[in-house]
Amino acid sequence: MEQKENQTSAQMPTTYDPKTAEQKWYSYWKEGGYFNAGKRPDAEPYTIVIPPPNVTGMLHIGHALDFTLQDILIRVKRMQGYDALWLPGSDHAGIATQTKVEQKLREQGITRYDLGREKFLEKVWEWKEQYANTIREQWSKMGLSLDYSRERFTLDEGLSKAVREVFVKLYDKGLIYRGKRIINWDPAARTALSDIEVEYKEVQGHLYHLTYPLKDGSGSITVATTRPETMLGDTAVAVHPEDDRYKDMIGKTLILPIIGREIPIIADEYVEKDFGSGAVKITPAHDPNDFEMGLRHDLPQITVMDETGTMNSQAGKYEGLDRSECRKQIVADLKESGVLVNIEDHVHQVGHSERSGAVVEPYLSTQWFVKMQPLAERAIEAQKSGEGVNFVPERFERTYLQWIENVRDWCISRQLWWGHRIPAWYCEECGEVHVAHDDVTACSKCGSTSLKQDEDVLDTWFSSALWPFSTLGWPEATEDLKRYYPTNVLVTGYDIIYFWVARMIFTALEFTDEKPFKDVLMHGLVRDADGKKMSKSLGNGVDPLDVIEKYGTDAMRYMISTGSTPGQDLRFRWERVEQARNFANKIWNASRFALMNLEGFKHSDIDISGDLGTADRWILHRLNETSRDISRLIDAYEFGETGRLLYNFIWDDLCDWYIEFAKLSLYGEDQAAKKKTQSVLSYVLDRTMRLIHPFMPFISEEIWQHLPHEGETVMLSSWPTYDASLENKEAVTEMELLMDIIRAVRNIRAEVNVPMSKKIELMLSAADENILGIVERNADYIRRFCNTSEYQSGLGLEAPDKAMTAIVTGVELYLPLAGLIDIEQEIARLEKEVQHLTSEVERVEKKLSNQGFVSKAPAKVIEEERAKQADYSEKRSKVIARIEELRG
């Protein structure tokens, strides 16, 4: 696209069309390679790797928040001169993707087993390609400045190599092992699950109280369970060693009802003696806590159901029944035998598979595990020594440490076909296990070529844990790895701090000897307007593309990014998107007006030096101040406060005040003054588009390209920085006085219902020569914006008999309004003002008489309060005097 130093205002449409601008500029940026890192070899690198979305479907509004915050950071850093890399990618998402494809196959009346592993995986790859393209389209719709030349996928050849490298090294160090432990099991999908794939739902169930008789006939013990079908796998009953009720029973034998198996009474401090009967049944193969207790007491592990949730041969006469059917039958049998003594209603949390919806079964299974303790110790040491990751907000560091200090071994195997297949081979002759980087063709122990690779794949989080460095080429010592790792910040939701953030830190420290990122910015969830979590079942989800279609990308980005506070949930409200759209329109209309008055004005004409008017000097000061504060707030990840500053500066300072003041010289005959205002207007609008660009990339680019400018795109223009030469406290004082005067006149007009179109008489009585000088220097502004027919200013002017009065700091305003004012109404208004000022005086006096405040507050604060007291008192005295005048 040809760049021009200036374009005429006629080219800027009356209204902003988001769709046209978004398509035009994203294509321009992408085709121009402006998103790509590596073009500034001498610049300091700044890196973000995207939390990879799953290739399971459409991105949701939570993704929009996460990605927009990252894009803001990367755009700011790019404009600040960094070699900024934002690396995109997606996650194969193991069970989530396989479940989606299997559902699709079921609609065709077939299963993955009908296809076989190879053909099924072809179908999943087809799915992946379709949804990876969909995700890219959504990224472009959101305006994300991703370096597509470096896009990665967790099943890429390079990332797969990294996964094998890590698996083999951990195995060789004894940190990966194969063993039999209790895991989360999905009986419908027939696979182990990670904790994050288990959704806990409140279920109305029952608590069944059962009596187990002592073998010697001396009595019985009562236990309670929510899952009576698991009693078939009981191998003990446990009591607390200090429970006096059972101290004589410890070591005795019970008879397990129905099955008739003899089981011991054991003592273990895990049992809560004050809860229920103080006795608990122990089922090591079907409960994680019972499993650990079983290990301590060397109890048998009896599995009573198979991988589908069907009762097996260990279940006796219940063999072949589904677990829920078994529960009904065994409850009936326990009732009949007199063992079931009570059933009470019981609401409890039950784990369900996030993918299949099936009730998750704690299940004893042979799986692959990572020993987490050695890895956790290094991470804990790094964090506590101050060398760890910086959590934002800081409170999440406690959450992270609490988890890693109590970490359990990680089950990394999944009974799926889609994923990184475990690099372990079993010799069918001698049983030797081989773990290797490359496929094993012969047994190193017996020489047999009859080897079979493990059928399982790795947990998705295993490859995701390597994401910050595997995406940059590790284990190869690539140039990208050397330059862009460690990364600068990870932006993610607080809900995956355990599952992903912690594991990235473990693996990075173990394999790169460095933390994977300097900062972790934890944002909250996007909830609906009532604060409820968005879900398909509630039908309250929001598709970001629907928001974009209705209001445009910039409105969605601005609303969702500036409505967020680190670590806090955000409520999505459509009216806030509409407000953001209105803000965009305000920016457009103000810019369009400015451009109408910049005909023929070039970038080289901009000159903000020399003798400038009050409004010019003031807006430059405010721009400078806003630029400084926004840079500070973005570095602190305070996007909400950044949004407030931007809004106030653009809407109030720039549009409502400066542009209105600028009209005076733009429409005037003084060409030198006009040229100065054009310079300031061009300069300020240019810098404003730069400041708003990371939040609203499209409208800022569209406007910037119409402005007098240099360069190809606003996204590569330099970020506005603080310039001490633009500080002008004197202009601020003057402008604030002018604004106070104009507001006071407008308020009086509103009170007595005098429209702005009607000219008025105005008298300004200044308190001193300095104030009078400000008033007289800016008389043109006062006449114009107060719309005066007659105007007078001076020192100690005498108030007319019949006039409206207002008091601002340093100035008394009199509006002679003969025939337009009701004297009694004006006295009533002034009496209300006295009441208000009296309450302010009393408030300040109370604060200053509080010794606790005076002794602790900084001297500057106390001085400010005393100045307020004097100001309010002076205003009150003048209002009281005016009331007396009107009454006289």
PDB file of N, CA, C and O in Angstrom, residues 654-693:
ATOM      1  N   LEU A 654      -9.274  15.790  25.499  1.00  0.00           N
ATOM      2  CA  LEU A 654      -9.027  16.045  24.079  1.00  0.00           C
ATOM      3  C   LEU A 654     -10.306  16.471  23.341  1.00  0.00           C
ATOM      4  O   LEU A 654     -10.339  17.521  22.701  1.00  0.00           O
ATOM      5  N   CYS A 655     -11.345  15.615  23.444  1.00  0.00           N
ATOM      6  CA  CYS A 655     -12.551  15.879  22.646  1.00  0.00           C
ATOM      7  C   CYS A 655     -13.413  16.988  23.224  1.00  0.00           C
ATOM      8  O   CYS A 655     -13.798  17.923  22.508  1.00  0.00           O
ATOM      9  N   ASP A 656     -13.756  16.887  24.508  1.00  0.00           N
ATOM     10  CA  ASP A 656     -14.719  17.836  25.078  1.00  0.00           C
ATOM     11  C   ASP A 656     -14.128  19.215  25.371  1.00  0.00           C
ATOM     12  O   ASP A 656     -14.862  20.196  25.406  1.00  0.00           O
ATOM     13  N   TRP A 657     -12.818  19.290  25.572  1.00  0.00           N
ATOM     14  CA  TRP A 657     -12.224  20.590  25.902  1.00  0.00           C
ATOM     15  C   TRP A 657     -11.271  21.110  24.828  1.00  0.00           C
ATOM     16  O   TRP A 657     -11.523  22.150  24.229  1.00  0.00           O
ATOM     17  N   TYR A 658     -10.207  20.343  24.562  1.00  0.00           N
ATOM     18  CA  TYR A 658      -9.187  20.930  23.679  1.00  0.00           C
ATOM     19  C   TYR A 658      -9.718  21.199  22.272  1.00  0.00           C
ATOM     20  O   TYR A 658      -9.511  22.285  21.712  1.00  0.00           O
ATOM     21  N   ILE A 659     -10.387  20.212  21.683  1.00  0.00           N
ATOM     22  CA  ILE A 659     -10.854  20.406  20.307  1.00  0.00           C
ATOM     23  C   ILE A 659     -11.845  21.566  20.241  1.00  0.00           C
ATOM     24  O   ILE A 659     -11.846  22.349  19.274  1.00  0.00           O
ATOM     25  N   GLU A 660     -12.660  21.717  21.277  1.00  0.00           N
ATOM     26  CA  GLU A 660     -13.588  22.853  21.305  1.00  0.00           C
ATOM     27  C   GLU A 660     -12.823  24.176  21.393  1.00  0.00           C
ATOM     28  O   GLU A 660     -13.152  25.149  20.704  1.00  0.00           O
ATOM     29  N   PHE A 661     -11.788  24.206  22.233  1.00  0.00           N
ATOM     30  CA  PHE A 661     -10.979  25.427  22.349  1.00  0.00           C
ATOM     31  C   PHE A 661     -10.227  25.698  21.038  1.00  0.00           C
ATOM     32  O   PHE A 661     -10.055  26.853  20.640  1.00  0.00           O
ATOM     33  N   ALA A 662      -9.797  24.598  20.388  1.00  0.00           N
ATOM     34  CA  ALA A 662      -9.005  24.756  19.159  1.00  0.00           C
ATOM     35  C   ALA A 662      -9.802  25.419  18.042  1.00  0.00           C
ATOM     36  O   ALA A 662      -9.229  26.074  17.162  1.00  0.00           O
ATOM     37  N   LYS A 663     -11.121  25.264  18.080  1.00  0.00           N
ATOM     38  CA  LYS A 663     -11.959  25.842  17.017  1.00  0.00           C
ATOM     39  C   LYS A 663     -11.773  27.352  16.915  1.00  0.00           C
ATOM     40  O   LYS A 663     -11.913  27.925  15.835  1.00  0.00           O
ATOM     41  N   LEU A 664     -11.464  27.987  18.042  1.00  0.00           N
ATOM     42  CA  LEU A 664     -11.318  29.440  18.059  1.00  0.00           C
ATOM     43  C   LEU A 664     -10.232  29.890  17.095  1.00  0.00           C
ATOM     44  O   LEU A 664     -10.432  30.815  16.301  1.00  0.00           O
ATOM     45  N   SER A 665      -9.073  29.252  17.141  1.00  0.00           N
ATOM     46  CA  SER A 665      -7.987  29.652  16.243  1.00  0.00           C
ATOM     47  C   SER A 665      -8.121  29.004  14.866  1.00  0.00           C
ATOM     48  O   SER A 665      -7.739  29.605  13.852  1.00  0.00           O
ATOM     49  N   LEU A 666      -8.681  27.786  14.821  1.00  0.00           N
ATOM     50  CA  LEU A 666      -8.851  27.120  13.525  1.00  0.00           C
ATOM     51  C   LEU A 666      -9.808  27.890  12.629  1.00  0.00           C
ATOM     52  O   LEU A 666      -9.653  27.918  11.407  1.00  0.00           O
ATOM     53  N   TYR A 667     -10.834  28.498  13.253  1.00  0.00           N
ATOM     54  CA  TYR A 667     -11.812  29.264  12.487  1.00  0.00           C
ATOM     55  C   TYR A 667     -11.466  30.750  12.413  1.00  0.00           C
ATOM     56  O   TYR A 667     -12.163  31.529  11.766  1.00  0.00           O
ATOM     57  N   GLY A 668     -10.395  31.156  13.087  1.00  0.00           N
ATOM     58  CA  GLY A 668     -10.047  32.582  13.163  1.00  0.00           C
ATOM     59  C   GLY A 668      -9.238  33.064  11.968  1.00  0.00           C
ATOM     60  O   GLY A 668      -8.874  32.305  11.069  1.00  0.00           O
ATOM     61  N   GLU A 669      -8.948  34.344  12.003  1.00  0.00           N
ATOM     62  CA  GLU A 669      -8.220  34.986  10.907  1.00  0.00           C
ATOM     63  C   GLU A 669      -6.710  34.978  11.124  1.00  0.00           C
ATOM     64  O   GLU A 669      -5.942  35.222  10.201  1.00  0.00           O
ATOM     65  N   ASP A 670      -6.270  34.706  12.365  1.00  0.00           N
ATOM     66  CA  ASP A 670      -4.830  34.731  12.697  1.00  0.00           C
ATOM     67  C   ASP A 670      -4.173  33.456  12.177  1.00  0.00           C
ATOM     68  O   ASP A 670      -4.305  32.376  12.767  1.00  0.00           O
ATOM     69  N   GLN A 671      -3.488  33.552  11.038  1.00  0.00           N
ATOM     70  CA  GLN A 671      -2.904  32.379  10.390  1.00  0.00           C
ATOM     71  C   GLN A 671      -1.783  31.742  11.221  1.00  0.00           C
ATOM     72  O   GLN A 671      -1.614  30.520  11.226  1.00  0.00           O
ATOM     73  N   ALA A 672      -1.029  32.573  11.923  1.00  0.00           N
ATOM     74  CA  ALA A 672       0.056  32.037  12.761  1.00  0.00           C
ATOM     75  C   ALA A 672      -0.527  31.203  13.900  1.00  0.00           C
ATOM     76  O   ALA A 672      -0.037  30.111  14.203  1.00  0.00           O
ATOM     77  N   ALA A 673      -1.595  31.727  14.538  1.00  0.00           N
ATOM     78  CA  ALA A 673      -2.241  30.992  15.622  1.00  0.00           C
ATOM     79  C   ALA A 673      -2.864  29.697  15.095  1.00  0.00           C
ATOM     80  O   ALA A 673      -2.809  28.643  15.746  1.00  0.00           O
ATOM     81  N   LYS A 674      -3.449  29.806  13.891  1.00  0.00           N
ATOM     82  CA  LYS A 674      -4.053  28.607  13.283  1.00  0.00           C
ATOM     83  C   LYS A 674      -2.988  27.537  13.037  1.00  0.00           C
ATOM     84  O   LYS A 674      -3.198  26.356  13.303  1.00  0.00           O
ATOM     85  N   LYS A 675      -1.838  27.954  12.529  1.00  0.00           N
ATOM     86  CA  LYS A 675      -0.760  27.008  12.232  1.00  0.00           C
ATOM     87  C   LYS A 675      -0.277  26.320  13.507  1.00  0.00           C
ATOM     88  O   LYS A 675       0.000  25.110  13.516  1.00  0.00           O
ATOM     89  N   LYS A 676      -0.181  27.096  14.590  1.00  0.00           N
ATOM     90  CA  LYS A 676       0.248  26.516  15.868  1.00  0.00           C
ATOM     91  C   LYS A 676      -0.759  25.475  16.352  1.00  0.00           C
ATOM     92  O   LYS A 676      -0.399  24.383  16.800  1.00  0.00           O
ATOM     93  N   THR A 677      -2.048  25.822  16.252  1.00  0.00           N
ATOM     94  CA  THR A 677      -3.081  24.884  16.702  1.00  0.00           C
ATOM     95  C   THR A 677      -3.086  23.636  15.833  1.00  0.00           C
ATOM     96  O   THR A 677      -3.251  22.514  16.335  1.00  0.00           O
ATOM     97  N   GLN A 678      -2.894  23.803  14.530  1.00  0.00           N
ATOM     98  CA  GLN A 678      -2.814  22.633  13.646  1.00  0.00           C
ATOM     99  C   GLN A 678      -1.644  21.727  14.039  1.00  0.00           C
ATOM    100  O   GLN A 678      -1.764  20.503  14.032  1.00  0.00           O
ATOM    101  N   SER A 679      -0.535  22.352  14.388  1.00  0.00           N
ATOM    102  CA  SER A 679       0.639  21.575  14.816  1.00  0.00           C
ATOM    103  C   SER A 679       0.338  20.772  16.071  1.00  0.00           C
ATOM    104  O   SER A 679       0.609  19.570  16.144  1.00  0.00           O
ATOM    105  N   VAL A 680      -0.233  21.462  17.067  1.00  0.00           N
ATOM    106  CA  VAL A 680      -0.536  20.783  18.330  1.00  0.00           C
ATOM    107  C   VAL A 680      -1.582  19.695  18.113  1.00  0.00           C
ATOM    108  O   VAL A 680      -1.453  18.581  18.621  1.00  0.00           O
ATOM    109  N   LEU A 681      -2.609  20.016  17.333  1.00  0.00           N
ATOM    110  CA  LEU A 681      -3.670  19.039  17.072  1.00  0.00           C
ATOM    111  C   LEU A 681      -3.112  17.809  16.364  1.00  0.00           C
ATOM    112  O   LEU A 681      -3.434  16.661  16.728  1.00  0.00           O
ATOM    113  N   SER A 682      -2.278  18.002  15.351  1.00  0.00           N
ATOM    114  CA  SER A 682      -1.654  16.879  14.627  1.00  0.00           C
ATOM    115  C   SER A 682      -0.784  16.050  15.562  1.00  0.00           C
ATOM    116  O   SER A 682      -0.857  14.817  15.573  1.00  0.00           O
ATOM    117  N   TYR A 683       0.039  16.758  16.329  1.00  0.00           N
ATOM    118  CA  TYR A 683       0.961  16.074  17.243  1.00  0.00           C
ATOM    119  C   TYR A 683       0.198  15.246  18.275  1.00  0.00           C
ATOM    120  O   TYR A 683       0.503  14.079  18.519  1.00  0.00           O
ATOM    121  N   VAL A 684      -0.810  15.857  18.887  1.00  0.00           N
ATOM    122  CA  VAL A 684      -1.551  15.178  19.957  1.00  0.00           C
ATOM    123  C   VAL A 684      -2.353  14.010  19.410  1.00  0.00           C
ATOM    124  O   VAL A 684      -2.373  12.927  20.005  1.00  0.00           O
ATOM    125  N   LEU A 685      -3.011  14.191  18.277  1.00  0.00           N
ATOM    126  CA  LEU A 685      -3.788  13.085  17.693  1.00  0.00           C
ATOM    127  C   LEU A 685      -2.879  11.926  17.283  1.00  0.00           C
ATOM    128  O   LEU A 685      -3.220  10.761  17.485  1.00  0.00           O
ATOM    129  N   ASP A 686      -1.742  12.252  16.704  1.00  0.00           N
ATOM    130  CA  ASP A 686      -0.783  11.206  16.325  1.00  0.00           C
ATOM    131  C   ASP A 686      -0.379  10.387  17.552  1.00  0.00           C
ATOM    132  O   ASP A 686      -0.418   9.154  17.532  1.00  0.00           O
ATOM    133  N   ARG A 687       0.019  11.066  18.630  1.00  0.00           N
ATOM    134  CA  ARG A 687       0.443  10.358  19.855  1.00  0.00           C
ATOM    135  C   ARG A 687      -0.726   9.622  20.504  1.00  0.00           C
ATOM    136  O   ARG A 687      -0.554   8.555  21.070  1.00  0.00           O
ATOM    137  N   THR A 688      -1.928  10.196  20.402  1.00  0.00           N
ATOM    138  CA  THR A 688      -3.101   9.542  20.983  1.00  0.00           C
ATOM    139  C   THR A 688      -3.399   8.237  20.257  1.00  0.00           C
ATOM    140  O   THR A 688      -3.742   7.221  20.882  1.00  0.00           O
ATOM    141  N   MET A 689      -3.263   8.253  18.921  1.00  0.00           N
ATOM    142  CA  MET A 689      -3.482   7.007  18.156  1.00  0.00           C
ATOM    143  C   MET A 689      -2.451   5.954  18.542  1.00  0.00           C
ATOM    144  O   MET A 689      -2.759   4.767  18.586  1.00  0.00           O
ATOM    145  N   ARG A 690      -1.247   6.388  18.830  1.00  0.00           N
ATOM    146  CA  ARG A 690      -0.222   5.436  19.270  1.00  0.00           C
ATOM    147  C   ARG A 690      -0.579   4.839  20.628  1.00  0.00           C
ATOM    148  O   ARG A 690      -0.421   3.633  20.856  1.00  0.00           O
ATOM    149  N   LEU A 691      -1.064   5.675  21.539  1.00  0.00           N
ATOM    150  CA  LEU A 691      -1.419   5.193  22.875  1.00  0.00           C
ATOM    151  C   LEU A 691      -2.609   4.233  22.843  1.00  0.00           C
ATOM    152  O   LEU A 691      -2.664   3.265  23.593  1.00  0.00           O
ATOM    153  N   ILE A 692      -3.567   4.508  21.977  1.00  0.00           N
ATOM    154  CA  ILE A 692      -4.778   3.680  21.929  1.00  0.00           C
ATOM    155  C   ILE A 692      -4.562   2.445  21.057  1.00  0.00           C
ATOM    156  O   ILE A 692      -5.328   1.476  21.144  1.00  0.00           O
ATOM    157  N   HIS A 693      -3.516   2.471  20.221  1.00  0.00           N
ATOM    158  CA  HIS A 693      -3.316   1.390  19.246  1.00  0.00           C
ATOM    159  C   HIS A 693      -3.283  -0.022  19.848  1.00  0.00           C
ATOM    160  O   HIS A 693      -3.949  -0.921  19.326  1.00  0.00           O
TER     161      HIS A 693
END
